[in-house]
Coordinates of C-alpha atoms in Angstrom, one line a residue:
X1298 CA 31.0 135.1 104.5
X1299 CA 27.9 134.2 102.0
X1300 CA 29.6 136.6 99.1
X1301 CA 33.6 134.8 100.1
X1302 CA 31.8 131.6 99.2
X1303 CA 30.0 133.1 96.2
X1304 CA 33.4 134.4 95.0
X1305 CA 34.8 131.1 95.4
X1306 CA 32.2 128.7 93.9
X1307 CA 32.4 131.6 90.7
X1308 CA 36.2 130.9 90.5
X1309 CA 35.5 127.1 90.3
X1310 CA 33.0 127.6 87.8
X1311 CA 35.5 129.5 85.5
X1312 CA 38.3 127.4 86.3
X1313 CA 35.6 124.4 85.3
X1314 CA 34.6 126.3 82.1
X1315 CA 39.1 126.4 81.6
X1316 CA 39.7 123.5 81.9
X1317 CA 36.6 121.8 79.7
X1318 CA 38.0 124.4 77.0
X1319 CA 41.3 122.6 77.3
X1320 CA 39.9 119.1 76.6
X1321 CA 37.7 120.2 74.0
X1322 CA 41.6 121.8 72.3
X1323 CA 43.2 119.6 69.4
X1324 CA 46.2 118.7 71.3
X1325 CA 44.6 117.4 74.5
X1326 CA 44.9 113.8 73.7
X1327 CA 43.6 112.3 77.1
X1328 CA 42.1 114.1 80.5
X1329 CA 41.0 112.4 83.3
X1330 CA 39.2 115.4 86.1
X1331 CA 37.7 112.4 88.3
X1332 CA 34.9 115.4 88.8
X1333 CA 32.7 111.9 88.5
X1334 CA 33.1 108.2 90.3
X1335 CA 35.6 106.5 88.2
X1336 CA 33.9 103.2 87.6
X1337 CA 32.8 102.7 84.1
X1338 CA 36.4 104.1 83.1
X1339 CA 38.4 102.9 85.4
X1340 CA 38.6 98.9 85.7
X1341 CA 40.4 97.8 89.3
X1342 CA 42.6 95.0 88.9
X1343 CA 41.4 91.4 89.9
X1344 CA 44.6 90.1 91.0
X1345 CA 44.6 88.7 94.3
X1346 CA 47.6 90.3 95.4
X1347 CA 45.7 93.7 95.0
X1348 CA 43.8 94.3 98.1
X1349 CA 44.0 97.7 98.4
X1350 CA 40.6 99.7 98.2
X1351 CA 40.2 102.9 95.7
X1352 CA 37.8 105.8 96.4
X1353 CA 36.0 108.5 94.4
X1354 CA 37.4 111.5 97.2
X1355 CA 37.5 114.7 97.7
X1356 CA 40.8 116.3 98.4
X1357 CA 41.4 117.7 102.0
X1358 CA 40.2 121.4 102.1
X1359 CA 38.5 121.7 98.4
X1360 CA 35.7 120.5 96.4
X1361 CA 38.0 119.1 94.1
X1362 CA 37.7 115.3 93.7
X1363 CA 40.4 112.9 93.0
X1364 CA 41.4 109.0 93.1
X1365 CA 42.6 107.9 96.8
X1366 CA 44.3 105.5 98.3
X1367 CA 42.5 105.0 101.0
X1368 CA 44.3 102.0 103.2
X1369 CA 47.7 101.3 104.5
X1370 CA 50.2 98.8 104.0
X1371 CA 48.4 97.3 100.5
X1372 CA 49.2 96.8 96.6
X1373 CA 46.9 99.0 94.7
X1374 CA 46.1 98.7 91.1
X1375 CA 43.8 100.1 88.6
X1376 CA 43.8 101.3 84.8
X1377 CA 42.2 103.0 82.1
X1378 CA 42.2 101.6 78.4
X1379 CA 42.3 104.9 76.4
X1380 CA 39.9 105.4 73.7
X1381 CA 42.7 105.9 70.8
X1382 CA 46.1 104.7 71.2
X1383 CA 48.9 107.6 71.5
X1384 CA 52.3 107.1 69.4
X1385 CA 55.2 108.8 71.0
X1386 CA 57.0 108.7 67.6
X1387 CA 56.4 112.2 66.3
X1388 CA 55.8 115.4 67.7
X1389 CA 55.7 116.8 71.0
X1390 CA 54.4 114.6 74.4
X1391 CA 53.4 116.1 77.5
X1392 CA 52.6 113.6 80.4
X1393 CA 51.5 115.5 83.4
X1394 CA 49.3 114.4 86.3
X1395 CA 48.8 116.0 89.7
X1396 CA 49.3 113.6 93.3
X1397 CA 48.7 115.1 97.1
X1398 CA 50.2 112.9 99.7
X1399 CA 47.6 113.9 102.3
X1400 CA 49.5 111.6 104.9
X1401 CA 53.1 112.3 103.6
X1402 CA 54.9 109.8 102.3
X1403 CA 57.6 107.6 104.3
X1404 CA 57.3 104.4 102.2
X1405 CA 55.3 103.6 98.7
X1406 CA 54.5 105.0 95.3
X1407 CA 52.8 107.3 93.1
X1408 CA 53.7 106.9 90.1
X1409 CA 51.9 105.8 86.4
X1410 CA 52.5 103.2 84.0
X1411 CA 51.8 104.2 80.6
X1412 CA 51.0 100.9 79.2
X1413 CA 51.9 99.7 75.6
X1414 CA 48.3 97.3 73.6
X1415 CA 47.2 94.4 74.7
X1416 CA 48.4 92.4 72.0
X1417 CA 51.9 93.0 74.2
X1418 CA 50.0 90.3 76.5
X1419 CA 48.1 91.8 79.2
X1420 CA 44.7 91.6 80.1
X1421 CA 42.9 94.8 81.6
X1422 CA 41.2 93.1 84.4
X1423 CA 44.7 91.1 85.1
X1424 CA 46.8 94.6 85.4
X1425 CA 49.4 94.1 87.5
X1426 CA 53.1 95.0 87.9
X1427 CA 54.3 91.9 85.0
X1428 CA 52.0 94.3 82.3
X1429 CA 54.2 95.8 79.8
X1430 CA 54.8 99.6 79.8
X1431 CA 56.3 102.3 77.5
X1432 CA 56.9 104.9 80.0
X1433 CA 56.5 104.3 84.2
X1434 CA 57.1 108.3 85.6
X1435 CA 56.5 109.8 88.8
X1436 CA 57.4 109.9 92.4
X1437 CA 58.6 106.8 94.3
X1438 CA 60.3 107.3 98.2
X1439 CA 61.3 104.3 100.1
X1440 CA 64.8 103.8 102.4
X1441 CA 67.2 104.7 100.4
X1442 CA 64.8 105.3 97.6
X1443 CA 63.6 108.8 96.9
X1444 CA 63.1 110.2 93.4
X1445 CA 61.0 110.3 90.5
X1446 CA 60.9 108.1 88.5
X1447 CA 61.4 108.5 84.8
X1448 CA 62.0 104.9 83.0
X1449 CA 61.3 103.6 79.6
X1450 CA 61.1 100.2 78.1
X1451 CA 63.3 99.9 74.3
X1452 CA 63.1 97.2 71.9
X1453 CA 66.7 96.5 71.3
X1454 CA 66.6 95.9 67.4
X1455 CA 69.3 93.5 67.4
X1456 CA 68.3 91.3 70.1
X1457 CA 64.7 92.1 70.2
X1458 CA 65.0 92.0 74.1
X1459 CA 62.6 94.5 76.0
X1460 CA 65.3 96.7 78.2
X1461 CA 64.5 99.3 81.1
X1462 CA 66.4 102.5 80.8
X1463 CA 66.2 104.4 84.0
X1464 CA 66.8 108.3 83.8
X1465 CA 69.7 109.2 86.1
X1466 CA 69.9 111.5 89.0
X1467 CA 66.3 112.3 89.0
X1468 CA 64.9 115.0 90.9
X1469 CA 63.7 114.2 94.5
X1470 CA 60.3 113.9 95.6
X1471 CA 58.7 117.2 97.4
X1472 CA 58.5 115.8 101.2
X1473 CA 55.5 118.3 102.2
X1474 CA 51.7 117.2 102.2
X1475 CA 50.4 119.9 99.5
X1476 CA 49.3 118.9 96.0
X1477 CA 51.9 118.7 93.4
X1478 CA 52.2 118.4 89.7
X1479 CA 54.5 116.5 87.8
X1480 CA 55.1 116.5 83.9
X1481 CA 57.2 114.7 81.6
X1482 CA 58.0 116.7 78.1
X1483 CA 58.9 114.5 75.5
X1484 CA 60.3 116.0 72.0
X1485 CA 61.1 114.9 68.7
X1486 CA 64.6 116.5 69.2
X1487 CA 65.0 113.4 71.8
X1488 CA 65.1 116.2 74.7
X1489 CA 63.0 114.9 78.1
X1490 CA 62.4 117.5 80.2
X1491 CA 60.9 116.9 83.8
X1492 CA 59.0 119.5 85.6
X1493 CA 58.1 119.5 89.3
X1494 CA 54.7 122.4 90.2
X1495 CA 56.1 123.7 86.4
X1496 CA 59.7 124.3 87.4
X1497 CA 62.3 122.4 85.6
X1498 CA 63.7 119.8 87.7
X1499 CA 65.9 117.4 85.2
X1500 CA 66.8 117.8 81.6
X1501 CA 68.0 114.9 79.7
X1502 CA 68.7 113.2 76.1
X1503 CA 67.6 110.1 75.2
X1504 CA 70.5 108.9 73.2
X1505 CA 73.0 109.8 75.7
X1506 CA 74.5 107.1 77.6
X1507 CA 75.3 110.4 80.3
X1508 CA 71.4 110.8 81.0
X1509 CA 70.0 107.1 81.0
X1510 CA 71.5 103.6 82.3
X1511 CA 71.9 101.6 80.6
X1512 CA 72.5 103.9 77.3
X1513 CA 69.8 103.4 74.4
X1514 CA 72.5 103.1 72.1
X1515 CA 75.2 100.7 72.7
X1516 CA 78.9 101.7 72.5
X1517 CA 80.8 101.3 69.0
X1518 CA 83.2 99.0 70.7
X1519 CA 84.1 96.6 73.4
X1520 CA 87.0 94.7 75.2
X1521 CA 87.8 92.3 73.1
X1522 CA 86.9 88.6 75.2
X1523 CA 89.4 86.7 73.9
X1524 CA 92.7 88.8 74.7
X1525 CA 94.4 88.2 77.2
X1526 CA 97.5 89.4 79.0
X1527 CA 100.6 88.6 77.8
X1528 CA 102.5 86.3 80.5
X1529 CA 105.5 88.7 80.3
X1530 CA 103.3 92.0 81.0
X1531 CA 104.3 94.1 83.6
X1532 CA 101.9 96.4 85.3
X1533 CA 104.6 97.0 88.2
X1534 CA 104.9 101.0 88.0
X1535 CA 108.0 100.8 90.6
X1536 CA 110.4 97.9 91.9
X1537 CA 112.7 97.7 94.7
X1538 CA 115.7 98.5 94.1
X1539 CA 118.2 95.7 93.1
X1540 CA 121.4 97.4 94.1
X1541 CA 120.1 98.9 97.7
X1542 CA 121.7 97.2 100.8
X1543 CA 120.9 97.8 104.3
X1544 CA 123.2 100.4 105.6
X1545 CA 125.5 98.8 108.3
X1546 CA 124.4 101.1 111.0
X1547 CA 121.0 100.8 110.9
X1548 CA 119.6 99.2 114.1
X1549 CA 116.1 97.8 113.4
X1550 CA 116.2 96.6 117.0
X1551 CA 116.3 99.9 118.3
X1552 CA 112.9 101.3 120.2
X1553 CA 110.7 104.2 118.8
X1554 CA 110.6 106.0 122.7
X1555 CA 113.2 105.6 125.6
X1556 CA 113.4 107.2 129.0
X1557 CA 114.2 111.0 129.0
X1558 CA 116.9 110.9 131.5
X1559 CA 117.2 114.9 131.1
X1560 CA 113.5 114.7 132.9
X1561 CA 113.1 116.3 136.5
X1562 CA 110.6 115.6 139.1
X1563 CA 108.2 118.8 139.1
X1564 CA 108.6 120.9 142.2
X1565 CA 105.6 119.9 145.0
X1566 CA 105.2 116.0 143.6
X1567 CA 103.2 114.3 146.1
X1568 CA 105.0 111.1 146.0
X1569 CA 103.0 109.8 149.0
X1570 CA 99.8 110.8 148.0
X1571 CA 97.5 108.5 146.0
X1572 CA 95.8 109.8 142.9
X1573 CA 92.3 108.5 143.7
X1574 CA 91.2 108.0 147.9
X1575 CA 87.6 106.3 149.6
X1576 CA 84.8 108.5 149.2
X1577 CA 84.2 110.2 152.5
X1578 CA 81.3 110.6 152.2
X1579 CA 79.7 107.4 151.4
X1580 CA 78.4 105.2 154.1
X1581 CA 77.7 101.1 153.7
X1582 CA 73.7 100.4 152.8
X1583 CA 71.6 99.8 155.6
X1584 CA 70.8 96.3 153.7
X1585 CA 74.3 95.4 153.2
X1586 CA 75.1 91.9 154.2
X1587 CA 78.7 90.9 154.8
X1588 CA 78.2 87.7 154.5
X1589 CA 76.2 87.6 151.7
X1590 CA 77.7 90.7 150.0
X1591 CA 81.3 91.0 151.0
X1592 CA 83.2 93.6 152.6
X1593 CA 81.9 96.8 152.0
X1594 CA 84.2 99.0 150.2
X1595 CA 83.5 102.9 149.8
X1596 CA 83.5 103.8 146.0
X1597 CA 87.0 106.0 145.0
X1598 CA 87.2 109.4 144.2
X1599 CA 89.8 111.7 142.7
X1600 CA 92.2 112.6 145.5
X1601 CA 91.2 117.2 146.2
X1602 CA 95.4 117.0 147.2
X1603 CA 96.1 116.3 143.8
X1604 CA 94.3 118.7 142.0
X1605 CA 96.6 122.0 143.5
X1606 CA 100.0 119.8 142.7
X1607 CA 102.0 119.2 139.7
X1608 CA 101.3 115.0 140.7
X1609 CA 100.3 112.6 143.0
X1610 CA 101.8 108.8 143.5
X1611 CA 105.4 107.5 142.5
X1612 CA 107.5 109.6 139.9
X1613 CA 108.2 108.3 137.1
X1614 CA 110.6 109.9 134.3
X1615 CA 108.8 110.4 131.1
X1616 CA 109.4 108.5 127.4
X1617 CA 110.5 110.8 124.6
X1618 CA 111.3 109.5 120.9
X1619 CA 114.4 107.6 120.5
X1620 CA 117.3 109.4 118.0
X1621 CA 118.4 106.6 116.8
X1622 CA 115.0 104.6 116.1
X1623 CA 115.0 104.0 112.0
X1624 CA 112.2 101.2 112.3
X1625 CA 112.6 97.7 109.8
X1626 CA 114.6 98.8 106.9
X1627 CA 112.6 98.2 103.1
X1628 CA 114.4 98.2 100.1
X1629 CA 113.7 102.0 98.5
X1630 CA 111.2 101.8 94.8
X1631 CA 112.5 102.7 91.5
X1632 CA 111.4 103.4 88.4
X1633 CA 110.6 99.8 86.7
X1634 CA 112.3 100.2 83.5
X1635 CA 109.9 97.0 82.3
X1636 CA 106.8 98.9 83.1
X1637 CA 104.3 98.7 80.1
X1638 CA 101.0 100.4 82.0
X1639 CA 98.1 98.8 83.0
X1640 CA 96.9 96.4 80.3
X1641 CA 93.4 96.4 79.1
X1642 CA 92.0 94.3 76.4
X1643 CA 92.1 95.5 73.0
X1644 CA 88.8 97.3 71.8
X1645 CA 86.8 95.1 68.8
X1646 CA 83.5 96.7 67.3
X1647 CA 80.5 95.9 69.1
X1648 CA 78.7 93.1 67.5
X1649 CA 75.2 94.7 69.4
X1650 CA 75.7 98.0 68.2
X1651 CA 73.2 99.8 66.4
X1652 CA 72.5 103.7 65.7
X1653 CA 69.3 105.6 65.9
X1654 CA 67.8 108.8 65.2
X1655 CA 65.1 108.4 67.8
X1656 CA 63.9 106.5 70.1
X1657 CA 61.5 103.4 68.5
X1658 CA 58.7 103.7 71.9
X1659 CA 56.0 101.6 72.0
X1660 CA 52.6 103.6 71.4
X1661 CA 50.4 104.2 74.5
X1662 CA 47.6 102.3 75.1
X1663 CA 46.4 102.4 78.6
X1664 CA 47.6 104.5 82.0
X1665 CA 47.7 102.5 84.9
X1666 CA 48.2 103.3 88.6
X1667 CA 50.1 99.8 90.0
X1668 CA 51.7 100.7 93.4
X1669 CA 52.6 99.1 96.8
X1670 CA 51.7 101.8 99.7
X1671 CA 52.7 101.5 103.3
X1672 CA 50.7 105.4 103.6
X1673 CA 46.9 106.1 102.8
X1674 CA 45.7 109.3 101.2
X1675 CA 47.5 108.8 98.4
X1676 CA 45.4 111.1 95.8
X1677 CA 45.3 111.1 91.9
X1678 CA 44.3 113.8 89.7
X1679 CA 44.1 115.7 86.5
X1680 CA 45.6 113.0 84.5
X1681 CA 46.4 114.8 81.1
X1682 CA 48.0 113.8 78.0
X1683 CA 48.9 116.2 75.4
X1684 CA 50.6 117.6 72.2
X1685 CA 51.3 121.0 73.4
X1686 CA 53.0 122.1 76.4
X1687 CA 50.8 124.9 76.4
X1688 CA 47.8 122.7 77.6
X1689 CA 49.7 121.7 80.3
X1690 CA 50.8 125.0 81.4
X1691 CA 47.4 126.4 81.5
X1692 CA 45.7 123.5 83.4
X1693 CA 48.5 124.2 86.0
X1694 CA 47.6 127.6 86.2
X1695 CA 44.0 128.1 86.2
X1696 CA 43.3 124.9 88.1
X1697 CA 46.8 123.1 90.4
X1698 CA 48.3 126.8 91.4
X1699 CA 44.9 128.1 93.3
X1700 CA 44.5 125.1 94.7
X1701 CA 48.3 124.9 96.1
X1702 CA 47.9 128.4 97.3
X1703 CA 44.6 127.5 99.2
X1704 CA 46.7 124.5 100.7
X1705 CA 50.2 126.7 101.2
X1706 CA 48.5 129.4 103.2
X1707 CA 46.9 127.0 105.5
X1708 CA 49.5 125.3 105.8
X1709 CA 51.1 129.1 106.8
X1710 CA 48.2 129.7 109.7
X1711 CA 48.7 126.2 110.9
X1712 CA 52.8 126.8 111.5
X1713 CA 51.3 129.9 113.1
X1714 CA 48.8 128.5 115.0
X1715 CA 51.6 126.2 116.9
X1716 CA 54.0 128.9 117.0
X1717 CA 55.6 127.0 114.6
X1718 CA 55.8 129.5 111.3
X1719 CA 59.0 130.8 111.7
X1720 CA 60.9 127.2 112.6
X1721 CA 58.7 125.9 109.9
X1722 CA 60.0 128.0 107.0
X1723 CA 63.7 127.5 108.0
X1724 CA 63.5 124.3 108.3
X1725 CA 61.3 123.6 104.4
X1726 CA 64.4 125.9 102.8
X1727 CA 66.8 123.5 104.7
X1728 CA 65.1 120.7 103.3
X1729 CA 64.9 121.9 100.0
X1730 CA 68.4 122.8 99.7
X1731 CA 69.5 119.4 101.3
X1732 CA 67.5 117.4 98.5
X1733 CA 68.8 119.7 96.1
X1734 CA 72.5 118.4 97.3
X1735 CA 71.7 114.8 97.2
X1736 CA 70.8 115.4 93.8
X1737 CA 74.1 116.4 92.7
X1738 CA 75.7 113.5 89.9
X1739 CA 79.4 113.6 92.1
X1740 CA 77.5 112.3 95.5
X1741 CA 75.6 110.0 94.0
X1742 CA 77.8 107.3 96.0
X1743 CA 76.8 109.3 98.9
X1744 CA 72.9 109.6 98.3
X1745 CA 71.2 106.7 100.3
X1746 CA 73.3 107.6 103.4
X1747 CA 72.7 111.4 102.8
X1748 CA 68.6 110.6 102.4
X1749 CA 68.7 108.6 105.1
X1750 CA 70.0 111.4 106.7
X1751 CA 67.4 113.7 105.7
X1752 CA 64.8 111.7 106.4
X1753 CA 65.6 111.4 110.0
X1754 CA 65.9 115.1 109.9
X1755 CA 62.1 115.3 108.4
X1756 CA 61.5 113.3 111.4
X1757 CA 63.1 115.1 114.3
X1758 CA 63.4 118.6 112.9
X1759 CA 65.4 119.7 115.5
X1760 CA 68.7 117.6 114.2
X1761 CA 68.2 119.0 110.8
X1762 CA 71.3 121.5 111.2
X1763 CA 73.2 118.5 112.6
X1764 CA 72.1 116.8 109.6
X1765 CA 73.5 119.6 107.3
X1766 CA 76.8 119.3 109.0
X1767 CA 77.2 115.5 108.5
X1768 CA 76.4 116.3 104.7
X1769 CA 78.7 118.8 104.8
X1770 CA 81.3 116.6 106.2
X1771 CA 80.4 114.2 102.9
X1772 CA 81.0 116.9 100.4
X1773 CA 83.9 117.7 102.1
X1774 CA 85.3 114.4 102.2
X1775 CA 84.7 114.3 98.4
X1776 CA 86.1 117.0 97.8
X1777 CA 89.3 116.3 99.3
X1778 CA 89.2 113.0 97.3
X1779 CA 89.3 114.9 94.0
X1780 CA 91.9 117.2 95.2
X1781 CA 94.4 114.9 96.4
X1782 CA 93.7 112.1 93.7
X1783 CA 92.0 109.7 95.6
X1784 CA 90.0 107.0 94.3
X1785 CA 86.2 107.7 93.0
X1786 CA 84.1 105.9 95.5
X1787 CA 82.5 103.2 94.1
X1788 CA 78.5 103.7 93.5
X1789 CA 76.1 102.3 95.5
X1790 CA 75.9 98.7 94.8
X1791 CA 72.2 97.5 95.1
X1792 CA 71.3 100.9 93.4
X1793 CA 73.1 100.6 90.4
X1794 CA 71.6 97.0 90.1
X1795 CA 68.6 99.1 90.4
X1796 CA 69.0 101.6 87.6
X1797 CA 70.6 99.3 85.4
X1798 CA 67.9 96.8 85.7
X1799 CA 67.2 95.1 81.7
X1800 CA 64.2 93.6 81.1
X1801 CA 63.5 90.7 78.1
X1802 CA 60.4 90.2 76.1
X1803 CA 59.6 86.7 78.3
X1804 CA 60.0 89.0 81.7
X1805 CA 57.8 92.1 81.4
X1806 CA 57.8 92.7 84.7
X1807 CA 59.8 96.0 85.9
X1808 CA 63.4 95.1 88.3
X1809 CA 62.9 98.3 89.8
X1810 CA 59.3 97.7 91.2
X1811 CA 60.8 94.3 92.2
X1812 CA 63.6 96.2 94.0
X1813 CA 61.3 98.9 95.7
X1814 CA 58.6 95.7 96.5
X1815 CA 61.4 94.3 98.5
X1816 CA 62.1 98.1 100.0
X1817 CA 58.3 97.8 101.1
X1818 CA 58.4 94.6 102.6
X1819 CA 61.5 95.3 105.1
X1820 CA 59.4 98.6 105.9
X1821 CA 56.5 96.4 106.3
X1822 CA 58.3 94.3 108.8
X1823 CA 59.8 96.9 110.5
X1824 CA 56.1 98.3 111.0
X1825 CA 55.2 95.1 112.4
X1826 CA 54.4 94.7 116.6
X1827 CA 57.4 93.6 118.4
X1828 CA 56.9 91.0 121.1
X1829 CA 58.3 92.5 124.4
X1830 CA 60.8 90.5 126.1
X1831 CA 60.0 89.1 129.6
X1832 CA 63.7 88.8 130.9
X1833 CA 64.5 91.4 133.7
X1834 CA 67.5 93.5 133.6
X1835 CA 70.3 93.0 136.0

């Protein structure tokens, strides 16, 4: 045991030396390990809404410290003002940090905000959700929201307004309670890469309308708002045939079904036997009062004689389809000779159009954590800003990876001790697949429903396979719609509004934050104890 402890301490010492070497490297711009108490470097917001208490705490099962969210159902805000402002306009910039959801994450955020300089209109001690940021990055999960956010605010060069641009189809949040490291790599060629635990989960281009909503660069043309559809414009592809006449022998009153006169009563039909009889084993209850309860009538049961006969009771000829039935006559449709197609206004040059070779990012002057969470136990650690991906990779290999492996082995041992190891492994694989399915762009309109199903399965693992079947039905529905030309389902309105939110310089609060807060308010209300009803069921 002593030798094992000595080896572990030696490994930790080597890790500290390696990390220290990274911090001294010229490509590391900022690094916070939380090895020491955060007071003096990080400032807790004094705004009244933020009552959550931050703690300097060890990660469960490790000697490694982090910044801990210590209470449930609270708002938290803390900020660290950087010694030097970080420019995002030249070269590669890597944003990385570690977070461990020690109590899981059912409803809460665990993201960072990379803030603009204070001359943008905010104060360190008054840091809140209105403080202007350049980038918001990290996990957020509540209700239909389950994503690793990447949002950047960009000043429109035409209007001067700051607009939020949300990454489309971001990766989902890992559902376990292990340490995970999140990395965003911003490249000078406009490429963005999102990594979780060093594995690339998303690649995007800042200038692509396919990757961000709203797109950074507006469309070159827009529909002319002054253009109006001509009064004689005919959009009907088909019209009733003006020469068509209802045939003389068309009987609209003929019934759909008629009695089958050729039918013959089956042999052995029991005409005098009812389908149901009084239950012969039923007895009147001892407390039955004929005056108050009425005459006792035993319950009915299926007549056993009918079980072996073709049928019981009065026999009637069955109905059959009427060969003369034609239904209501309708005028047949023919191609419209005046059809001009679906009218659209003509396109005109977009007065708000502009071109960019690269986003004009605002600089980063501080790192803040501003969240509202229904869970405690969220532990932030190892926040890194670097100009080289190798530094971020070196940290993951030397500091995060060994810690993660220890946690994973401990989880396996706990699963094995409870006899759920094999089943747990299967469930984890199933959930991994389900979350990847939820991220498929084609299924975006159904993503909230899919995530809702996955969350139910996480709470009740025994229904995971049933959930998989439900999701398979959704996928099959989408496939059939595409195959047979069905309309593409409309995107979820709430999600679209959340993703497409735009902010002006006079209102720096994140629309995404506000929508997330609404979800957390609902979660808080749902978590409140209900008043028990005193009404007796009769």
